[in-house]
C-alpha positions as MATLAB code, in Angstrom:
seq = 'MESTLATLVAFPSAAQLGDNEEYHKAAQAHTKTLTRLSADSKWASEAPQLIERLDPATHSLSYLYVLQTLKSSNGYLLDDLLLKLTTFLTSFDAGQIRYAGHAFTKLLTQPRLQDLFPASIAVELITTALLRLDPTGSVLTSHHTYLVRFAYMTNNIEPVLPIIEKSIVFYPGMKGSTSTRNLSDPDLPPSDFITVENDFTKSLENKDILEHDLLRGLCFIQRRSWQQAFDAFERVITYPSRDNTNASKIQVEAYSKWVLVGLLLNGKAPVLPPTTPNGPRKVYEVTGKPYYSLAQAFEKRTAESFKTEYEGLSQGFWDEEKNVSLLKLVIEHYQKWQILNLRHVYSRISLEQIRTQTQSAETAAPLGSVQEIEALVQGMIDEGLLQGEVVHPENGLAYLAFSSTADDLSEEEFTRRMVATAQRIKALGPVVKATNERLASNKDYLKWLAQQKKHEQQGQSQGGGPVDVTGFGDVVEDEDLMTGIVAG';
ca = [
     -54.712  -22.459   22.461;
     -54.782  -26.124   23.464;
     -53.874  -27.234   19.955;
     -50.944  -24.783   19.910;
     -49.807  -26.026   23.319;
     -49.957  -29.629   22.115;
     -47.649  -28.690   19.269;
     -45.238  -26.885   21.593;
     -44.853  -29.789   24.029;
     -44.649  -32.459   21.307;
     -40.895  -31.891   21.016;
     -38.829  -33.574   22.229;
     -40.499  -36.967   22.564;
     -38.934  -39.941   24.326;
     -38.355  -41.683   20.991;
     -36.579  -38.665   19.530;
     -34.291  -38.379   22.531;
     -33.018  -41.907   21.930;
     -32.013  -41.432   18.288;
     -29.685  -38.637   17.146;
     -30.872  -38.740   13.534;
     -34.547  -38.656   14.496;
     -33.868  -35.906   17.028;
     -32.110  -33.821   14.382;
     -34.989  -34.098   11.907;
     -37.584  -33.410   14.607;
     -35.688  -30.367   15.940;
     -35.411  -28.869   12.466;
     -39.100  -29.441   11.807;
     -40.091  -28.061   15.212;
     -38.045  -24.907   14.651;
     -39.815  -24.294   11.337;
     -43.155  -24.832   13.065;
     -42.263  -22.338   15.797;
     -41.241  -19.767   13.200;
     -44.591  -20.205   11.458;
     -46.640  -20.132   14.673;
     -44.895  -17.041   16.018;
     -45.889  -15.158   12.888;
     -49.583  -15.911   13.503;
     -51.674  -12.991   14.725;
     -53.068  -14.875   17.734;
     -49.632  -16.051   18.941;
     -48.928  -12.892   20.940;
     -52.272  -13.005   22.744;
     -51.801  -16.648   23.710;
     -48.143  -16.291   24.768;
     -48.790  -15.331   28.442;
     -50.880  -18.486   28.952;
     -48.629  -20.738   26.882;
     -45.451  -19.908   28.781;
     -47.029  -20.957   32.070;
     -47.576  -24.451   30.666;
     -44.019  -24.961   29.390;
     -40.921  -26.211   31.192;
     -37.873  -24.127   30.095;
     -35.499  -27.042   30.693;
     -37.601  -29.616   28.833;
     -39.284  -27.540   26.126;
     -36.434  -25.076   25.620;
     -37.062  -24.394   21.937;
     -40.754  -23.678   22.429;
     -40.116  -21.674   25.577;
     -37.531  -19.536   23.784;
     -39.925  -18.513   21.012;
     -42.762  -17.737   23.424;
     -40.436  -15.833   25.752;
     -39.065  -13.701   22.930;
     -42.616  -12.742   22.002;
     -43.325  -11.630   25.579;
     -40.030   -9.758   25.721;
     -40.906   -7.818   22.566;
     -44.415   -6.889   23.763;
     -45.435   -4.113   26.136;
     -48.370   -5.802   27.832;
     -46.528   -8.383   29.971;
     -45.638   -7.499   33.558;
     -41.952   -6.610   33.833;
     -41.399   -8.565   37.060;
     -42.899  -11.691   35.512;
     -40.782  -11.218   32.382;
     -37.563  -10.862   34.384;
     -38.357  -14.020   36.331;
     -39.041  -15.977   33.135;
     -35.842  -14.685   31.515;
     -33.771  -15.606   34.550;
     -35.283  -19.095   34.740;
     -34.734  -19.780   31.049;
     -31.172  -18.438   30.761;
     -30.036  -20.540   33.723;
     -31.788  -23.803   32.807;
     -32.284  -24.171   29.024;
     -31.281  -27.342   27.202;
     -28.229  -26.328   25.170;
     -28.788  -29.196   22.700;
     -32.126  -27.736   21.646;
     -30.869  -24.154   21.425;
     -28.296  -25.246   18.830;
     -31.199  -25.102   16.366;
     -32.280  -21.572   17.268;
     -29.292  -19.277   16.881;
     -31.328  -16.393   15.517;
     -33.952  -16.564   18.277;
     -31.278  -16.966   20.968;
     -29.340  -13.937   19.720;
     -32.534  -11.925   19.485;
     -33.418  -12.807   23.089;
     -30.070  -11.453   24.302;
     -30.060   -8.322   22.187;
     -33.571   -7.055   21.343;
     -33.784   -5.297   23.705;
     -30.477   -5.962   25.443;
     -30.725   -7.591   28.843;
     -28.830   -4.712   30.464;
     -31.767   -2.480   29.515;
     -34.037   -4.671   31.639;
     -31.862   -5.871   34.525;
     -29.379   -4.115   36.819;
     -25.919   -4.248   35.224;
     -24.458   -6.882   37.569;
     -27.397   -9.267   37.053;
     -27.372   -8.753   33.285;
     -23.652   -9.608   33.140;
     -24.155  -12.716   35.259;
     -27.126  -13.941   33.208;
     -25.410  -13.452   29.844;
     -22.271  -15.148   31.165;
     -24.318  -18.093   32.413;
     -26.206  -18.397   29.119;
     -23.067  -18.299   26.960;
     -21.392  -20.966   29.082;
     -24.478  -23.187   28.970;
     -24.289  -22.983   25.190;
     -20.508  -23.522   25.144;
     -19.120  -24.883   28.432;
     -15.576  -24.864   27.003;
     -15.752  -21.106   26.415;
     -13.452  -21.683   23.438;
     -15.461  -19.834   20.757;
     -15.376  -16.047   20.653;
     -18.651  -14.426   19.583;
     -19.989  -10.903   19.201;
     -21.886  -11.536   22.462;
     -18.561  -12.032   24.250;
     -17.045   -8.827   22.936;
     -20.063   -6.737   23.912;
     -20.415   -8.459   27.296;
     -16.799   -7.914   28.355;
     -16.877   -4.277   27.244;
     -20.084   -3.686   29.211;
     -18.752   -5.519   32.293;
     -15.571   -3.450   32.296;
     -17.342   -0.128   31.713;
     -19.792   -0.806   34.567;
     -17.127   -2.314   36.854;
     -18.856   -5.683   37.046;
     -15.745   -7.837   36.772;
     -16.644  -10.609   39.211;
     -19.681  -12.005   37.322;
     -17.856  -12.036   33.969;
     -14.795  -13.925   35.270;
     -16.099  -17.388   34.244;
     -16.111  -16.154   30.634;
     -12.864  -14.188   30.466;
     -10.889  -16.892   32.289;
     -11.609  -19.333   29.452;
      -9.110  -19.778   26.617;
     -10.419  -18.593   23.255;
      -9.313  -20.925   20.468;
     -11.863  -20.412   17.691;
     -13.193  -17.313   15.930;
     -16.184  -16.747   13.626;
     -15.265  -17.347   10.000;
     -12.248  -19.545   10.652;
     -11.334  -22.028    7.962;
     -12.839  -25.449    8.494;
     -15.685  -24.122   10.641;
     -18.326  -25.734    8.432;
     -19.387  -29.212    9.494;
     -21.436  -31.981    7.908;
     -22.329  -33.523   11.258;
     -25.818  -33.132   12.680;
     -26.412  -30.527   15.360;
     -27.773  -33.348   17.504;
     -24.366  -35.030   17.678;
     -23.436  -34.894   21.396;
     -19.732  -34.818   20.488;
     -20.101  -31.872   18.108;
     -17.583  -29.198   19.186;
     -19.052  -25.734   19.885;
     -17.025  -24.240   17.056;
     -19.064  -26.310   14.569;
     -22.431  -24.812   15.492;
     -21.645  -21.413   17.045;
     -21.194  -19.745   13.681;
     -22.230  -16.679   11.736;
     -24.271  -18.912    9.427;
     -26.278  -20.227   12.394;
     -26.843  -16.657   13.662;
     -25.143  -17.241   17.003;
     -22.726  -14.397   16.316;
     -21.909  -11.566   13.957;
     -18.662  -11.531   12.012;
     -15.747  -10.122   13.989;
     -13.051   -7.823   12.667;
      -9.447   -7.897   13.808;
      -9.988   -4.887   16.046;
     -12.862   -6.671   17.800;
     -10.595   -9.578   18.698;
      -7.761   -7.300   19.813;
     -10.102   -5.133   21.884;
     -11.603   -8.206   23.539;
      -8.227   -9.387   24.833;
      -7.247   -5.838   25.799;
     -10.424   -5.533   27.884;
      -9.794   -8.946   29.409;
      -6.401   -7.696   30.504;
      -7.916   -4.540   31.979;
     -10.464   -6.634   33.888;
      -7.690   -8.806   35.302;
      -5.791   -5.680   36.352;
      -8.835   -4.652   38.376;
      -8.627   -8.057   40.075;
      -4.856   -7.795   40.592;
      -4.575  -11.046   38.627;
      -1.223  -10.210   37.119;
      -0.499  -13.501   35.332;
      -3.863  -13.505   33.576;
      -3.540   -9.821   32.667;
      -0.037  -10.420   31.314;
      -1.244  -13.346   29.176;
      -4.195  -11.357   27.811;
      -2.007   -8.429   26.756;
       0.506  -10.825   25.238;
      -2.226  -12.252   22.997;
      -2.801   -8.727   21.695;
       0.815   -7.815   21.029;
       1.561  -11.132   19.292;
      -1.588  -11.156   17.138;
      -0.650  -12.385   13.613;
       0.170   -9.725   11.045;
       1.862   -9.626    7.659;
       2.406   -5.850    7.914;
       6.160   -5.316    8.248;
       5.914   -1.680    9.315;
       2.828   -1.071   11.461;
       0.904   -2.087   14.568;
      -2.600   -1.111   15.580;
      -3.278    1.464   18.314;
      -4.779   -1.294   20.437;
      -1.560   -3.294   20.183;
       0.558   -0.289   21.136;
      -1.644    0.332   24.178;
      -1.484   -3.334   25.146;
       2.323   -3.340   24.853;
       2.754   -0.569   27.411;
       0.479   -2.365   29.871;
       2.198   -5.685   29.140;
       5.553   -4.203   30.182;
       4.192   -2.653   33.381;
       2.234   -5.764   34.361;
       5.333   -7.829   33.616;
       7.238   -5.792   36.212;
       4.496   -6.381   38.766;
       4.389  -10.090   37.969;
       8.071  -10.995   37.657;
      10.024   -7.989   38.889;
      11.938   -7.652   35.629;
      11.508   -6.475   32.053;
       9.527   -8.965   29.946;
      10.982  -10.230   26.673;
       8.914  -10.163   23.497;
       7.929  -13.710   22.473;
       9.481  -15.059   19.255;
       5.960  -15.256   17.779;
       5.682  -11.462   17.760;
       5.158  -10.343   14.116;
       7.933   -8.220   12.610;
       5.807   -5.120   11.950;
       4.448   -4.744   15.487;
       7.850   -5.650   16.937;
       9.448   -2.722   15.113;
       6.720   -0.371   16.326;
       7.076   -1.519   19.935;
      10.820   -0.881   19.796;
      10.104    2.755   18.903;
       6.912    3.683   20.748;
       7.771    1.502   23.730;
      11.203    2.993   24.450;
      10.041    4.869   27.578;
       8.606    1.660   28.991;
      11.635   -0.426   28.110;
      13.946    2.114   29.757;
      11.710    2.172   32.832;
      11.752   -1.623   32.999;
      15.523   -1.732   32.722;
      15.840    0.780   35.550;
      13.405   -1.263   37.654;
      15.915   -4.109   37.721;
      18.736   -1.966   39.120;
      19.597   -2.231   42.820;
      19.453    1.496   43.485;
      16.171    3.335   43.176;
      17.659    6.610   41.958;
      17.803    5.618   38.292;
      14.286    4.196   38.418;
      12.975    7.363   40.053;
      14.742    9.451   37.419;
      13.123    7.436   34.630;
       9.534    7.778   35.735;
       9.920   11.390   36.833;
      11.566   12.232   33.521;
       8.237   11.585   31.834;
       5.620   14.210   32.573;
       2.344   13.539   34.347;
       0.686   14.411   31.059;
       2.479   11.488   29.391;
       1.135    8.965   31.904;
      -2.345   10.501   31.756;
      -2.394   10.294   27.964;
      -1.136    6.717   28.069;
      -3.856    5.831   30.628;
      -1.265    4.174   32.823;
      -1.244    6.393   35.910;
      -2.673    3.727   38.232;
      -0.404    1.014   36.860;
       2.652    3.225   37.276;
       1.741    3.876   40.913;
       1.559    0.145   41.514;
       4.917   -0.406   39.807;
       6.500    2.315   41.983;
       4.958    0.692   45.051;
       6.237   -2.750   44.025;
       9.826   -1.637   43.384;
      10.898   -2.093   46.997;
       8.702   -5.171   47.364;
      10.607   -6.882   44.580;
      13.908   -5.882   46.164;
      12.740   -7.662   49.310;
      11.524  -10.687   47.347;
      14.862  -10.995   45.580;
      16.624  -11.306   48.940;
      15.171  -14.831   49.217;
      17.697  -15.938   46.594;
      20.517  -14.971   48.962;
      19.144  -15.447   52.486;
      16.986  -17.991   54.227;
      16.483  -15.417   56.954;
      17.540  -11.799   57.283;
      17.076   -9.155   59.962;
      14.580   -6.401   59.353;
      17.345   -3.849   59.852;
      19.347   -5.435   57.031;
      16.277   -5.331   54.817;
      15.885   -1.662   55.660;
      19.461   -0.814   54.675;
      19.572   -3.030   51.582;
      16.306   -1.872   49.981;
      14.979    1.495   48.926;
      11.658    3.188   48.342;
      11.092    4.153   44.712;
       9.279    7.282   45.848;
      12.239    8.714   47.794;
      15.143    6.684   46.352;
      16.218    6.112   49.960;
      15.797    3.417   52.618;
      12.748    3.600   54.846;
      13.211    5.585   58.034;
      12.630    2.841   60.604;
      12.482   -0.887   61.206;
       8.820   -0.459   62.093;
       8.089    0.796   58.568;
       9.928   -2.183   57.087;
       8.028   -4.597   59.305;
       4.717   -3.100   58.241;
       5.740   -3.406   54.578;
       6.941   -7.002   54.947;
       3.909   -8.073   56.938;
       1.655   -6.513   54.316;
       3.415   -8.545   51.613;
       2.903  -11.714   53.659;
      -0.772  -10.934   54.263;
      -1.500  -10.366   50.583;
       0.283  -13.589   49.603;
       3.111  -11.885   47.746;
       5.764  -13.134   50.158;
       6.081  -16.601   51.673;
       7.625  -16.092   55.069;
       7.255  -15.050   58.678;
       8.443  -12.134   60.777;
      10.073  -13.512   63.928;
      10.703  -11.575   67.147;
      13.268  -13.504   69.249;
      13.464  -12.720   72.969;
      17.094  -11.714   72.681;
      18.100  -10.279   69.331;
      16.873   -8.414   66.298;
      13.553   -9.169   64.596;
      14.072  -10.994   61.327;
      12.249  -12.316   58.275;
      12.367  -16.088   57.766;
      11.666  -17.008   54.139;
       9.525  -20.087   53.556;
      10.155  -22.539   50.746;
       7.404  -22.421   48.135;
       6.762  -25.276   45.732;
       9.327  -27.754   47.025;
       7.606  -28.610   50.311;
       3.963  -29.050   49.363;
       1.794  -31.017   51.743;
       0.308  -34.243   50.437;
      -3.129  -32.638   50.504;
      -2.002  -29.585   48.513;
      -0.088  -31.766   46.024;
      -3.197  -33.916   45.477;
      -5.377  -30.851   45.041;
      -3.073  -29.422   42.377;
      -2.860  -32.733   40.521;
      -6.667  -33.072   40.465;
      -7.050  -29.503   39.211;
      -4.501  -30.153   36.456;
      -6.265  -33.350   35.410;
      -9.579  -31.509   35.223;
      -8.080  -28.786   33.037;
      -6.584  -31.380   30.684;
      -9.907  -33.234   30.472;
     -11.753  -29.990   29.680;
      -9.344  -29.351   26.796;
     -10.230  -32.681   25.152;
     -13.044  -31.440   22.853;
     -11.043  -28.346   21.904;
      -7.964  -30.384   20.977;
     -10.077  -32.820   18.968;
     -11.773  -30.031   17.015;
      -8.429  -28.333   16.376;
      -6.854  -31.545   15.083;
      -9.801  -32.110   12.742;
      -9.430  -28.616   11.302;
      -5.686  -28.892   10.910;
      -6.089  -32.176    9.052;
      -8.151  -30.412    6.369;
      -6.359  -27.064    6.324;
      -4.362  -26.519    3.136;
      -1.934  -24.085    4.777;
      -1.111  -26.520    7.562;
      -0.684  -29.400    5.111;
       1.571  -27.219    2.983;
       3.629  -26.373    6.066;
       3.916  -30.054    7.036;
       5.140  -30.895    3.532;
       7.779  -28.167    3.798;
       8.873  -29.437    7.213;
       9.236  -32.976    5.885;
      11.268  -31.697    2.948;
      13.570  -29.715    5.271;
      14.068  -32.766    7.496;
      14.993  -34.920    4.498;
      17.462  -32.261    3.323;
      18.984  -32.139    6.800;
      19.422  -35.908    6.878;
      20.995  -35.953    3.416;
      23.472  -33.295    4.600;
      24.605  -35.410    7.516;
      22.384  -33.880   10.179;
      23.375  -30.291    9.494;
      21.216  -27.282   10.371;
      17.686  -27.417    8.997;
      15.883  -24.317    7.722;
      12.580  -24.468    9.600;
       9.775  -22.328    8.231;
       7.144  -21.038   10.646;
       3.516  -22.022   10.052;
       2.573  -18.345    9.740;
       4.963  -17.925    6.813;
       2.899  -20.178    4.527;
      -0.555  -18.756    5.259;
      -2.246  -16.666    2.605;
      -2.529  -12.958    3.448;
      -6.307  -12.914    3.383;
      -6.458  -15.921    5.723;
      -4.029  -14.748    8.347;
      -6.413  -12.883   10.648;
      -9.450  -15.138   10.337;
      -7.809  -18.466    9.571;
      -6.309  -21.086   11.778;
      -3.203  -19.114   12.784;
      -5.346  -16.552   14.599;
      -6.664  -19.362   16.759;
];
């Protein structure tokens, strides 16, 4: 066992850590050695002693292979195994694990961690591990799609938030995902090593990507994070497609939720982005008519038409559409948005005026008393929906004083927002760099640039007249549209 241990702790050495090329060669050789050793008959019997002599943060590659052996055996104490798994997944050296995609995937999936840990802990551990491997969270993998589905189904939204709040930019199989740079390169973007070829993920189909964003939206709904839910659903409904007649069932479902969440978020009917493909757009215009009509009625000043719209559709319709809870929230927010819209007219307004000028969507009539209005307004203030204060003067009617929002930020709040923005921009640096590198070698993008230059020259020769600008998506080959750079 001592000779095996000596081999396991030999990597990485101090000399290897100081030279990227040497580190790369040593990591490749060490991985091959681990694969050979783990196939030896005595490896399993020595594993319980070996793992006690390894540091998961320093000897991550060796620890991973030994840990996977223990995880696959039946003779190791479960409590000890869970402790070792937790320690490794929260402390491994991501640079070393770049060389062990197959072993890393196997550790997460055979058996799955949720079969060993309580659901909430499993979600948190997988989330932590994926973000250690890719802190940018910019590469979608099959681990992500399974994790988010499991988190939603088990109502463990909180621990998966660090993953689903990241912006996905790259997908397995995208053009330009192969790289000639060494895995040891500290500036190597995650999209260059988290690949199908390196066994960090399985290939993803279009429906996997659409379902992932749909589930993200559903998770954000659970959190009442309307902007994030709206953005997630919008990614689904605008997903690239060359089909001029159809949309997937997932897209149709996302569209209905996008409309309802849009009402909750902005108090008015959302407008389809210009990037929406023609085929899905046509489908939405047909299948989404009930939602569009409801949204239009939501914007009207009297609640009667809105009430008529949602009551005109049977309970069975809303049940089948799986939008009963969302509809209830929209009905509840109808009067809230009427109150919010008063801020555009008044700086302060009596509660009695609010009562007479707004209506409940449930009854299509004003609330019965000022006390009910005050409770509603105060609830909006408490939940952060309304910036204002209910004032009770000694002589006179109680009134709502609206507060200004973004114009009068304190110096401390302004500084905090600027720092947060700077941090977000800095975090995007590696993603932007990787994207630029891929665009520079992407034939579709280069073809599009050439067309743009030609159109500009034609416009100049015509005295600055209108230029026919072709969208990038119009020059992408059909077979590349879903997995190529446009999808990112």
